[in-house]
GROMACS .gro file of C-alpha atoms in nm:
model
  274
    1UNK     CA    1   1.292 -19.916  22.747
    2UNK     CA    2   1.046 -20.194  22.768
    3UNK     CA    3   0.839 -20.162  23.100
    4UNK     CA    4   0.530 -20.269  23.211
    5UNK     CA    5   0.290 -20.002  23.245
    6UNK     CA    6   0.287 -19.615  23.218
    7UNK     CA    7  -0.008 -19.477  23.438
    8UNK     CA    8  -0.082 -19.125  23.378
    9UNK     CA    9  -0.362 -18.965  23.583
   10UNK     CA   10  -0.466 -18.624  23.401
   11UNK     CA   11  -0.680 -18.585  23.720
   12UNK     CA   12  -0.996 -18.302  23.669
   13UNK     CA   13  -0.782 -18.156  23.339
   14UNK     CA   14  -1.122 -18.093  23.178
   15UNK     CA   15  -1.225 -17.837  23.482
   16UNK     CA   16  -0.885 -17.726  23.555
   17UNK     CA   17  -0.875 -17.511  23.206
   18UNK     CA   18  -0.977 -17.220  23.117
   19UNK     CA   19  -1.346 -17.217  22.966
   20UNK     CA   20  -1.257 -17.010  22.664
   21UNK     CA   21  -0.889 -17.248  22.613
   22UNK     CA   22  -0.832 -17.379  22.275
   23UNK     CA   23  -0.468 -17.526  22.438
   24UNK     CA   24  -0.434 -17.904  22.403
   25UNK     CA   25  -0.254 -18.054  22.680
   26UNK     CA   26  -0.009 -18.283  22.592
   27UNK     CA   27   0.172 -18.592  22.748
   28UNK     CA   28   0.450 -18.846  22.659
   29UNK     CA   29   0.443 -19.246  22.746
   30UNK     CA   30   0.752 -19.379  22.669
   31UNK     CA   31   0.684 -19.761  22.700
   32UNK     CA   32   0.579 -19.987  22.466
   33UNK     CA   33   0.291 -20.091  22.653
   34UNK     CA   34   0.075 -19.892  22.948
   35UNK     CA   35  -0.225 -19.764  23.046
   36UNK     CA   36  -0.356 -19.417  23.072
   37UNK     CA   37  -0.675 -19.193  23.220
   38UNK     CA   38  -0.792 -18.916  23.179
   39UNK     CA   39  -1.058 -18.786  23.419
   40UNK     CA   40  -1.323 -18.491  23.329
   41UNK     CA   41  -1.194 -18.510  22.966
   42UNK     CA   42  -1.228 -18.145  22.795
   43UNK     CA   43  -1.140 -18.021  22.461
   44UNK     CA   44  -0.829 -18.249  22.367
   45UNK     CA   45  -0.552 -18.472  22.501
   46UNK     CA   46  -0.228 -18.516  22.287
   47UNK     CA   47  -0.108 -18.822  22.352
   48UNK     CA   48   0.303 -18.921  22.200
   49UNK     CA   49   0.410 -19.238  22.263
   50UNK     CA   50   0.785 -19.269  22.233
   51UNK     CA   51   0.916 -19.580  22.347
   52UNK     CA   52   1.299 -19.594  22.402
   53UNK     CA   53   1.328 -19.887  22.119
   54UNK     CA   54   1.691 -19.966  22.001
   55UNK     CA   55   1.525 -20.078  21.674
   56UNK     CA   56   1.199 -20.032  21.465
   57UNK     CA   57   1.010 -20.381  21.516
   58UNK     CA   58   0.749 -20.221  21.682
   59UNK     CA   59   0.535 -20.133  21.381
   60UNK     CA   60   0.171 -20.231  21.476
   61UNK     CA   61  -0.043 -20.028  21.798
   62UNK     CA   62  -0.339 -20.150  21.990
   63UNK     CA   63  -0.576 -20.010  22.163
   64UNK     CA   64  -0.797 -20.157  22.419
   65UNK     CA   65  -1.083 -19.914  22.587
   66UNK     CA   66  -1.155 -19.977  22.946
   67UNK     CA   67  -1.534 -20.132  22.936
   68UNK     CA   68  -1.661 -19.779  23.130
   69UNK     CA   69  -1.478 -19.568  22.829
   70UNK     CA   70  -1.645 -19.292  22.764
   71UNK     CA   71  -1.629 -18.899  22.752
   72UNK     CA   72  -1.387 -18.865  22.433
   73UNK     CA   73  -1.278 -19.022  22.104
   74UNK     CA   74  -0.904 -19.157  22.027
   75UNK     CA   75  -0.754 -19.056  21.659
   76UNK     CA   76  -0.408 -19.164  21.534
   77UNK     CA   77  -0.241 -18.868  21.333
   78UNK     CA   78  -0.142 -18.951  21.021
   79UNK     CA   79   0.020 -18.744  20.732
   80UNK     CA   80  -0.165 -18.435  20.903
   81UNK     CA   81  -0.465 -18.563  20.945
   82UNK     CA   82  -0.633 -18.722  21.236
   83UNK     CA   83  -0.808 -19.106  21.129
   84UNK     CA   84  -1.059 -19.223  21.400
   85UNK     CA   85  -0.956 -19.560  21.606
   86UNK     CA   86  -1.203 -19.551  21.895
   87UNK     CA   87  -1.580 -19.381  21.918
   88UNK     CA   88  -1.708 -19.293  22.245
   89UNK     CA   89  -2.002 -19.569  22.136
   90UNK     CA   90  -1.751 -19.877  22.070
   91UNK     CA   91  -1.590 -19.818  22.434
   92UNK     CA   92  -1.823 -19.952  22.621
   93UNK     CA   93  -1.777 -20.284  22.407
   94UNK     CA   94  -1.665 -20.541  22.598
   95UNK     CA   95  -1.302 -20.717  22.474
   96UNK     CA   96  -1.311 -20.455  22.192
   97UNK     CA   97  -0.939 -20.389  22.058
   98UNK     CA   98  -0.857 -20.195  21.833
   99UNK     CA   99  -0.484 -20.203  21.562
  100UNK     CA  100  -0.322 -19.978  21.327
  101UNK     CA  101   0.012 -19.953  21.184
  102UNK     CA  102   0.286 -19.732  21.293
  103UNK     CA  103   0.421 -19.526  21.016
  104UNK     CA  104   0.713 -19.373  21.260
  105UNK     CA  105   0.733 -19.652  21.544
  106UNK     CA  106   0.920 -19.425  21.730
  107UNK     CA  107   0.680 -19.134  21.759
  108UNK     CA  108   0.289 -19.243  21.736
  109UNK     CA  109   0.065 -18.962  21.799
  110UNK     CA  110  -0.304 -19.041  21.922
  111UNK     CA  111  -0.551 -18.721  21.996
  112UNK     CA  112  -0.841 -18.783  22.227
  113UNK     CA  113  -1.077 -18.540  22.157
  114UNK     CA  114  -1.344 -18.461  22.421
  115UNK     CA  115  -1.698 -18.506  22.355
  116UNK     CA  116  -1.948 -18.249  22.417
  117UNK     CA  117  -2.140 -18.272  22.775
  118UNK     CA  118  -2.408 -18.018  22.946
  119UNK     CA  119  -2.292 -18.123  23.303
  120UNK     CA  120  -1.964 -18.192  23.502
  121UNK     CA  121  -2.018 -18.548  23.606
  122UNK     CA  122  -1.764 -18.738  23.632
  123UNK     CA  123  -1.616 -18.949  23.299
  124UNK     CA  124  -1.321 -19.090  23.232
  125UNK     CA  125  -1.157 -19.203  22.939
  126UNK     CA  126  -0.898 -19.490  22.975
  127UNK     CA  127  -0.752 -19.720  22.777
  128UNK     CA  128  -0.464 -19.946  22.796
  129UNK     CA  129  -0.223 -19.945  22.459
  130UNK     CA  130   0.061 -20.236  22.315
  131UNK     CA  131   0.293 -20.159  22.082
  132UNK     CA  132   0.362 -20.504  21.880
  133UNK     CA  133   0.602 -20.629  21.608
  134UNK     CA  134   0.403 -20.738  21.298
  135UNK     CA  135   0.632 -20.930  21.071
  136UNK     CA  136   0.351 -21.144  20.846
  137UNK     CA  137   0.025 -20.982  20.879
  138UNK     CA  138  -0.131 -20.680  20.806
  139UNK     CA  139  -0.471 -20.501  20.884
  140UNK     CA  140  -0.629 -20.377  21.165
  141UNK     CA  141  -0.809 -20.719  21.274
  142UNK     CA  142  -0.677 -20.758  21.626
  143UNK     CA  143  -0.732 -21.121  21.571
  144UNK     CA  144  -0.534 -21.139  21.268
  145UNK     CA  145  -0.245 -20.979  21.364
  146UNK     CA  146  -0.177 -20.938  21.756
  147UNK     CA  147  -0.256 -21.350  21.802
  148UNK     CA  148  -0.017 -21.483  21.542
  149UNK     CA  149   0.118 -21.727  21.843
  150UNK     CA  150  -0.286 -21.901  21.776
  151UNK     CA  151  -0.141 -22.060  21.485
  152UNK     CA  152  -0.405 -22.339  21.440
  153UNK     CA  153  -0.123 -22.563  21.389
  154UNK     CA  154   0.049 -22.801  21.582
  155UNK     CA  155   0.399 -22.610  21.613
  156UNK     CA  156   0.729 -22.790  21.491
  157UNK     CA  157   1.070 -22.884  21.682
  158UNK     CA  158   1.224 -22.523  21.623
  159UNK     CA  159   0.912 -22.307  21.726
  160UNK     CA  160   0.820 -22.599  22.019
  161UNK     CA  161   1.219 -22.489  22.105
  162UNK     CA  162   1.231 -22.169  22.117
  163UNK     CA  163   0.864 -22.110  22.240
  164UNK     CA  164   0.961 -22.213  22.599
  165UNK     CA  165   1.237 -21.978  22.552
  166UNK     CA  166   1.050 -21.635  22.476
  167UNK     CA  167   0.702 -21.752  22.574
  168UNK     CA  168   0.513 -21.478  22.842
  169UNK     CA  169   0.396 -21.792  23.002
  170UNK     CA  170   0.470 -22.151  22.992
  171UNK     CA  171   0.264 -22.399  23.211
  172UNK     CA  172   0.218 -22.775  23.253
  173UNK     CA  173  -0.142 -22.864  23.269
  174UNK     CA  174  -0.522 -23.042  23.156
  175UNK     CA  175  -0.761 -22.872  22.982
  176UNK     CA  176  -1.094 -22.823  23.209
  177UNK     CA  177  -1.308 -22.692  23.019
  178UNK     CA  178  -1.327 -22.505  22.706
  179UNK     CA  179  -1.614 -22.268  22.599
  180UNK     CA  180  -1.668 -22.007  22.271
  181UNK     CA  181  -1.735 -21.679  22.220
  182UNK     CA  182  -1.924 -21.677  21.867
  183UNK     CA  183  -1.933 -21.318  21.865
  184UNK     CA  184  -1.589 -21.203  21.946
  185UNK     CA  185  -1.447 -21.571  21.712
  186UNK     CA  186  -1.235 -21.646  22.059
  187UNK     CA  187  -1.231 -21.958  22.237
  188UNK     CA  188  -1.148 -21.972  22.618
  189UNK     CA  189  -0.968 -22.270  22.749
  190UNK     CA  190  -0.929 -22.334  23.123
  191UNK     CA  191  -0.627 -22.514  23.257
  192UNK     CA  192  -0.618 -22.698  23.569
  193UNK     CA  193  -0.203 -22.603  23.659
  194UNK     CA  194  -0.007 -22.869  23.757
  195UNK     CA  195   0.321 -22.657  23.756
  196UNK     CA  196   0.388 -22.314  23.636
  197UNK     CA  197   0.767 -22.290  23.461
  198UNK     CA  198   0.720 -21.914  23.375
  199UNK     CA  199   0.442 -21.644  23.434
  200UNK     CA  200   0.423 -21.255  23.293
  201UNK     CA  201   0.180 -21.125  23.558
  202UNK     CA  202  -0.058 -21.364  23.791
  203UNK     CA  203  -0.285 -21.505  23.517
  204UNK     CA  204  -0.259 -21.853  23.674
  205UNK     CA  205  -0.330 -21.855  24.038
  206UNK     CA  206  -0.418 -22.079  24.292
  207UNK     CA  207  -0.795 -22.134  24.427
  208UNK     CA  208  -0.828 -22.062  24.797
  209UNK     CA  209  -1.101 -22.293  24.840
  210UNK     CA  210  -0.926 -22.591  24.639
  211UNK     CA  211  -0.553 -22.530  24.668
  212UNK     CA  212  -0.606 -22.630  24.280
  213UNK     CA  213  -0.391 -22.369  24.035
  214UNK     CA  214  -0.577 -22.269  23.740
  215UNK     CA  215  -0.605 -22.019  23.442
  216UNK     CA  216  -0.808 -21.922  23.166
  217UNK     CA  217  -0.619 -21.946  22.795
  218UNK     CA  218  -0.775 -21.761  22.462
  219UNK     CA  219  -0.766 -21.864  22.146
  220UNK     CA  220  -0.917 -21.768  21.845
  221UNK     CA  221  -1.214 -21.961  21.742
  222UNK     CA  222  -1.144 -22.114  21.410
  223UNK     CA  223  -0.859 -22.300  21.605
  224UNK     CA  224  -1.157 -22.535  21.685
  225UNK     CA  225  -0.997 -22.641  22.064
  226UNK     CA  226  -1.157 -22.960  22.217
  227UNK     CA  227  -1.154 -23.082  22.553
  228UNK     CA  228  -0.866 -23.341  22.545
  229UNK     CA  229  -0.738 -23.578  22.789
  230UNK     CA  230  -0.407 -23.598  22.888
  231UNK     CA  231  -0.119 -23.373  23.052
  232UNK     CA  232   0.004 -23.035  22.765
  233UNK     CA  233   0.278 -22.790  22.774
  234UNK     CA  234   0.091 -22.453  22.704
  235UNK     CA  235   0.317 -22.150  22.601
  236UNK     CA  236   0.171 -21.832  22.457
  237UNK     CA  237   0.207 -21.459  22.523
  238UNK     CA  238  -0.027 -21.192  22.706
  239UNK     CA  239  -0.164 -20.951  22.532
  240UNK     CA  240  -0.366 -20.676  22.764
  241UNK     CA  241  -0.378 -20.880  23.061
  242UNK     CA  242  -0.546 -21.217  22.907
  243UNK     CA  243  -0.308 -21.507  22.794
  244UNK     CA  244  -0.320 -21.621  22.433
  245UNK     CA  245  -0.231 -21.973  22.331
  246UNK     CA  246   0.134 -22.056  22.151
  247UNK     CA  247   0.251 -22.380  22.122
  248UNK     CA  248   0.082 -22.643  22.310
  249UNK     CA  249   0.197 -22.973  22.240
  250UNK     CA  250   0.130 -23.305  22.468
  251UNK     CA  251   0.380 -23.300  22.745
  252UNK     CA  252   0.527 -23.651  22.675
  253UNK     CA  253   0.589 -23.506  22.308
  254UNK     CA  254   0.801 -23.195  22.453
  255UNK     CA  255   0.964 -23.419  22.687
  256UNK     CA  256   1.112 -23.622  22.368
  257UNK     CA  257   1.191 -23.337  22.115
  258UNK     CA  258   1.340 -23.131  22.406
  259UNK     CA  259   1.557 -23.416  22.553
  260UNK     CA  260   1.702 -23.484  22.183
  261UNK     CA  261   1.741 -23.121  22.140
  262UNK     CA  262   1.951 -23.140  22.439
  263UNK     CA  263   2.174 -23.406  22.379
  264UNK     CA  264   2.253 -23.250  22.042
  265UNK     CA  265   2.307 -22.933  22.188
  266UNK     CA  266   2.110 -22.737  21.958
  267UNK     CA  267   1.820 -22.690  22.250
  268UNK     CA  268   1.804 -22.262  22.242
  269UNK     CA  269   1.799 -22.228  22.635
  270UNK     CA  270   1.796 -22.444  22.927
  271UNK     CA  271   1.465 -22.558  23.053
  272UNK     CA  272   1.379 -22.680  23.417
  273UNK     CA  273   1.233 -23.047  23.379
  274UNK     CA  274   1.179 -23.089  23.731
   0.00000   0.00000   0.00000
Protein backbone atom coordinates (compact mmCIF):
# COMPACT_ATOMS: atom_id res chain seq x y z
CA UNK A 1 0.00 0.00 0.00
CA UNK A 2 1.52 3.20 -1.13
CA UNK A 3 -0.43 6.22 0.47
CA UNK A 4 0.28 9.52 1.20
CA UNK A 5 0.60 10.16 4.73
CA UNK A 6 0.09 8.22 8.05
CA UNK A 7 -0.69 10.79 10.91
CA UNK A 8 -0.51 9.37 14.26
CA UNK A 9 -1.27 11.67 17.21
CA UNK A 10 0.11 9.89 20.51
CA UNK A 11 -1.69 12.86 22.20
CA UNK A 12 -0.32 13.55 26.18
CA UNK A 13 1.22 9.65 26.08
CA UNK A 14 4.09 11.00 28.22
CA UNK A 15 1.46 12.06 31.18
CA UNK A 16 -0.98 9.45 30.48
CA UNK A 17 1.55 6.60 31.99
CA UNK A 18 2.22 5.51 34.93
CA UNK A 19 5.25 7.41 36.70
CA UNK A 20 7.03 4.27 37.79
CA UNK A 21 6.20 2.48 33.84
CA UNK A 22 9.10 0.99 32.15
CA UNK A 23 6.27 -0.14 29.18
CA UNK A 24 7.15 1.23 25.73
CA UNK A 25 4.22 2.03 23.75
CA UNK A 26 4.27 0.90 20.48
CA UNK A 27 2.67 1.84 17.04
CA UNK A 28 2.62 0.58 13.38
CA UNK A 29 2.69 2.96 10.05
CA UNK A 30 2.16 0.97 7.28
CA UNK A 31 2.97 3.43 4.37
CA UNK A 32 5.91 4.08 2.77
CA UNK A 33 5.86 7.59 3.48
CA UNK A 34 3.95 9.70 6.52
CA UNK A 35 4.27 11.76 9.22
CA UNK A 36 3.99 11.19 12.89
CA UNK A 37 3.77 13.18 16.54
CA UNK A 38 4.14 12.51 19.48
CA UNK A 39 3.07 15.03 22.14
CA UNK A 40 4.51 15.10 25.94
CA UNK A 41 7.06 12.43 24.82
CA UNK A 42 7.98 10.08 28.00
CA UNK A 43 10.21 7.19 28.34
CA UNK A 44 9.99 5.53 24.74
CA UNK A 45 7.97 5.27 21.53
CA UNK A 46 8.37 2.05 19.34
CA UNK A 47 7.85 2.96 16.15
CA UNK A 48 7.41 -0.31 13.11
CA UNK A 49 6.98 0.73 9.89
CA UNK A 50 5.54 -1.99 7.71
CA UNK A 51 4.56 -0.88 4.47
CA UNK A 52 2.30 -3.31 2.45
CA UNK A 53 5.17 -3.56 -0.44
CA UNK A 54 4.64 -6.40 -3.05
CA UNK A 55 8.45 -6.31 -3.44
CA UNK A 56 11.70 -5.23 -1.56
CA UNK A 57 12.82 -1.95 -3.57
CA UNK A 58 12.32 0.01 -0.74
CA UNK A 59 15.74 -0.37 0.86
CA UNK A 60 16.83 3.20 1.93
CA UNK A 61 14.66 5.41 5.02
CA UNK A 62 14.64 9.10 5.62
CA UNK A 63 14.00 11.02 8.16
CA UNK A 64 13.12 14.59 8.22
CA UNK A 65 12.55 16.36 11.89
CA UNK A 66 9.92 18.99 12.01
CA UNK A 67 12.10 22.42 12.58
CA UNK A 68 10.33 22.64 16.42
CA UNK A 69 11.65 18.80 17.06
CA UNK A 70 12.46 18.37 20.22
CA UNK A 71 11.72 16.34 23.50
CA UNK A 72 13.25 12.82 22.31
CA UNK A 73 15.88 11.12 20.15
CA UNK A 74 15.04 8.67 17.03
CA UNK A 75 17.31 5.26 16.85
CA UNK A 76 16.97 2.63 14.07
CA UNK A 77 17.33 -0.98 15.60
CA UNK A 78 19.72 -2.88 14.14
CA UNK A 79 21.03 -6.48 14.86
CA UNK A 80 19.83 -5.75 18.59
CA UNK A 81 21.12 -2.76 19.04
CA UNK A 82 19.73 0.67 18.76
CA UNK A 83 22.22 3.21 16.26
CA UNK A 84 21.29 6.95 16.75
CA UNK A 85 19.70 8.83 13.49
CA UNK A 86 18.36 12.03 15.05
CA UNK A 87 19.60 14.07 18.44
CA UNK A 88 17.22 16.23 20.11
CA UNK A 89 20.08 19.11 19.13
CA UNK A 90 20.07 18.42 15.17
CA UNK A 91 16.07 18.81 15.16
CA UNK A 92 15.82 22.06 15.33
CA UNK A 93 18.09 22.22 12.08
CA UNK A 94 16.42 23.59 9.46
CA UNK A 95 16.12 21.18 6.02
CA UNK A 96 18.08 18.58 8.08
CA UNK A 97 17.35 14.90 6.65
CA UNK A 98 18.52 12.26 7.72
CA UNK A 99 19.12 8.23 5.55
CA UNK A 100 19.93 4.82 6.47
CA UNK A 101 19.55 1.57 4.88
CA UNK A 102 16.88 -0.92 5.49
CA UNK A 103 18.23 -4.26 6.35
CA UNK A 104 14.46 -5.87 6.38
CA UNK A 105 12.47 -3.26 4.12
CA UNK A 106 9.54 -4.75 5.28
CA UNK A 107 9.85 -4.24 9.01
CA UNK A 108 12.10 -1.02 10.04
CA UNK A 109 12.06 -0.41 13.63
CA UNK A 110 12.90 3.25 14.92
CA UNK A 111 12.80 3.90 18.97
CA UNK A 112 12.30 7.45 20.09
CA UNK A 113 13.54 7.65 23.32
CA UNK A 114 12.36 10.54 25.56
CA UNK A 115 14.69 12.98 26.91
CA UNK A 116 14.83 13.88 30.43
CA UNK A 117 12.70 17.19 31.49
CA UNK A 118 11.99 18.78 35.17
CA UNK A 119 8.58 20.23 33.97
CA UNK A 120 5.46 19.19 31.89
CA UNK A 121 5.51 21.79 29.18
CA UNK A 122 4.47 20.98 26.29
CA UNK A 123 7.05 19.23 23.45
CA UNK A 124 6.51 17.43 20.70
CA UNK A 125 8.48 15.30 18.66
CA UNK A 126 7.51 14.97 14.91
CA UNK A 127 8.97 14.01 12.04
CA UNK A 128 7.90 13.09 8.66
CA UNK A 129 9.66 9.65 7.18
CA UNK A 130 10.14 8.24 3.12
CA UNK A 131 10.90 5.02 2.42
CA UNK A 132 12.99 5.15 -1.05
CA UNK A 133 14.44 2.63 -3.56
CA UNK A 134 18.26 3.03 -3.74
CA UNK A 135 19.51 1.14 -6.73
CA UNK A 136 23.18 3.05 -7.33
CA UNK A 137 24.12 4.80 -4.27
CA UNK A 138 24.89 4.14 -0.95
CA UNK A 139 25.47 6.14 2.37
CA UNK A 140 23.55 8.11 4.46
CA UNK A 141 24.13 11.58 2.53
CA UNK A 142 20.55 12.58 1.81
CA UNK A 143 22.00 14.42 -1.07
CA UNK A 144 23.71 11.55 -2.48
CA UNK A 145 21.21 9.19 -2.49
CA UNK A 146 17.44 10.47 -2.15
CA UNK A 147 18.22 13.23 -5.26
CA UNK A 148 19.59 10.82 -7.82
CA UNK A 149 16.84 12.51 -10.36
CA UNK A 150 19.66 15.92 -9.86
CA UNK A 151 21.80 14.15 -12.20
CA UNK A 152 23.97 17.16 -13.30
CA UNK A 153 23.51 15.92 -16.69
CA UNK A 154 21.52 16.78 -19.45
CA UNK A 155 19.22 13.50 -19.55
CA UNK A 156 19.07 11.35 -22.87
CA UNK A 157 16.01 10.29 -25.23
CA UNK A 158 15.09 7.17 -22.96
CA UNK A 159 15.25 8.92 -19.45
CA UNK A 160 13.73 12.44 -21.25
CA UNK A 161 10.90 9.47 -22.25
CA UNK A 162 10.11 7.94 -19.56
CA UNK A 163 10.67 10.92 -17.10
CA UNK A 164 7.32 12.51 -18.18
CA UNK A 165 5.97 9.17 -17.60
CA UNK A 166 6.83 8.52 -13.76
CA UNK A 167 7.85 12.08 -12.93
CA UNK A 168 5.90 13.50 -9.40
CA UNK A 169 5.69 16.64 -11.38
CA UNK A 170 6.13 17.75 -14.85
CA UNK A 171 5.70 21.51 -15.75
CA UNK A 172 6.29 23.84 -18.71
CA UNK A 173 8.02 26.95 -17.65
CA UNK A 174 11.13 29.96 -17.35
CA UNK A 175 13.41 30.01 -14.82
CA UNK A 176 12.94 33.33 -12.54
CA UNK A 177 15.32 33.30 -10.48
CA UNK A 178 17.74 30.98 -9.04
CA UNK A 179 19.54 31.40 -5.63
CA UNK A 180 22.11 28.90 -3.38
CA UNK A 181 22.23 27.58 -0.27
CA UNK A 182 26.15 27.17 0.41
CA UNK A 183 25.50 25.52 3.54
CA UNK A 184 22.96 22.89 2.86
CA UNK A 185 25.04 22.43 -1.21
CA UNK A 186 21.20 23.00 -2.65
CA UNK A 187 20.25 25.34 -5.20
CA UNK A 188 16.61 26.72 -5.43
CA UNK A 189 15.22 27.49 -8.79
CA UNK A 190 11.94 29.40 -9.24
CA UNK A 191 9.72 28.74 -12.20
CA UNK A 192 7.35 31.11 -13.57
CA UNK A 193 4.44 28.11 -14.78
CA UNK A 194 3.20 28.44 -17.97
CA UNK A 195 1.25 25.07 -17.82
CA UNK A 196 1.29 22.36 -15.30
CA UNK A 197 0.97 18.62 -17.15
CA UNK A 198 1.19 16.75 -13.76
CA UNK A 199 1.47 17.78 -9.99
CA UNK A 200 2.01 15.36 -6.67
CA UNK A 201 0.62 17.85 -4.10
CA UNK A 202 0.20 21.86 -4.76
CA UNK A 203 3.90 22.79 -5.06
CA UNK A 204 3.11 25.04 -8.04
CA UNK A 205 0.32 27.40 -7.41
CA UNK A 206 -1.02 30.37 -8.68
CA UNK A 207 -0.30 34.04 -7.14
CA UNK A 208 -3.47 35.80 -6.06
CA UNK A 209 -2.10 39.09 -6.62
CA UNK A 210 -0.62 38.21 -10.22
CA UNK A 211 -2.74 35.37 -11.56
CA UNK A 212 1.04 34.28 -12.47
CA UNK A 213 1.64 30.26 -11.52
CA UNK A 214 4.85 29.65 -9.95
CA UNK A 215 7.05 27.17 -7.91
CA UNK A 216 10.20 26.78 -6.27
CA UNK A 217 12.55 23.66 -7.74
CA UNK A 218 15.79 22.24 -5.63
CA UNK A 219 18.66 21.08 -6.82
CA UNK A 220 21.77 20.20 -5.48
CA UNK A 221 24.44 22.74 -5.72
CA UNK A 222 27.27 21.29 -7.65
CA UNK A 223 24.61 21.10 -10.54
CA UNK A 224 25.78 24.75 -10.98
CA UNK A 225 21.98 26.01 -12.39
CA UNK A 226 22.04 29.45 -14.20
CA UNK A 227 19.37 31.69 -14.99
CA UNK A 228 18.58 30.79 -18.67
CA UNK A 229 16.35 32.21 -21.16
CA UNK A 230 13.97 30.42 -22.92
CA UNK A 231 10.77 28.10 -22.31
CA UNK A 232 12.00 24.16 -20.26
CA UNK A 233 10.16 21.06 -19.54
CA UNK A 234 10.98 20.48 -15.76
CA UNK A 235 10.21 16.89 -14.38
CA UNK A 236 11.51 15.72 -11.03
CA UNK A 237 10.05 14.02 -7.95
CA UNK A 238 9.05 15.37 -4.32
CA UNK A 239 10.73 14.35 -1.70
CA UNK A 240 9.14 15.67 1.87
CA UNK A 241 7.04 18.22 0.42
CA UNK A 242 9.81 20.26 -1.75
CA UNK A 243 10.23 19.34 -5.54
CA UNK A 244 13.62 18.15 -6.75
CA UNK A 245 14.77 18.65 -10.31
CA UNK A 246 14.76 15.50 -13.01
CA UNK A 247 15.10 16.04 -16.41
CA UNK A 248 14.79 19.46 -17.66
CA UNK A 249 15.49 19.83 -21.13
CA UNK A 250 14.50 23.04 -23.47
CA UNK A 251 10.92 22.59 -24.46
CA UNK A 252 11.52 22.84 -28.27
CA UNK A 253 14.10 19.86 -27.64
CA UNK A 254 11.25 17.58 -25.92
CA UNK A 255 8.90 18.64 -28.48
CA UNK A 256 11.36 16.93 -31.23
CA UNK A 257 12.60 13.73 -29.39
CA UNK A 258 8.99 13.15 -28.14
CA UNK A 259 7.26 13.67 -31.56
CA UNK A 260 9.89 11.07 -33.18
CA UNK A 261 9.37 8.86 -30.29
CA UNK A 262 5.85 8.94 -31.27
CA UNK A 263 5.84 8.29 -34.74
CA UNK A 264 8.06 5.28 -34.07
CA UNK A 265 5.93 4.12 -31.50
CA UNK A 266 8.46 3.46 -29.01
CA UNK A 267 7.21 6.80 -26.90
CA UNK A 268 6.52 4.86 -23.15
CA UNK A 269 3.09 6.71 -22.51
CA UNK A 270 1.02 9.22 -24.12
CA UNK A 271 1.71 12.79 -23.32
CA UNK A 272 -0.77 15.82 -23.64
CA UNK A 273 0.96 18.41 -26.08
CA UNK A 274 -1.73 20.78 -25.88
Amino acid sequence: QVCAEDFIAAFAVGLSWEPRSRAVEQVHLRCTEGSLEWMYPARALRVLLEPNLASARHTTVCIKPASDFQGASIYVEHAGQLHLVVSEAEGARPHHVSCFSAHAPQRVALFLQASPQRDISRRTASFQYELLSNQSTTGSDFKKMALVEAMCRPCDNVELLMAICSSDFVVKGSIRNVSHDSENHTSQVDISVQKVYRQKNRIFQQDEASGEWRGPIQTLLQCKVKKGGGDFLFTGNEHFGEAWLGCAPRFKDFMFIYQAARERGANPCEFQLN
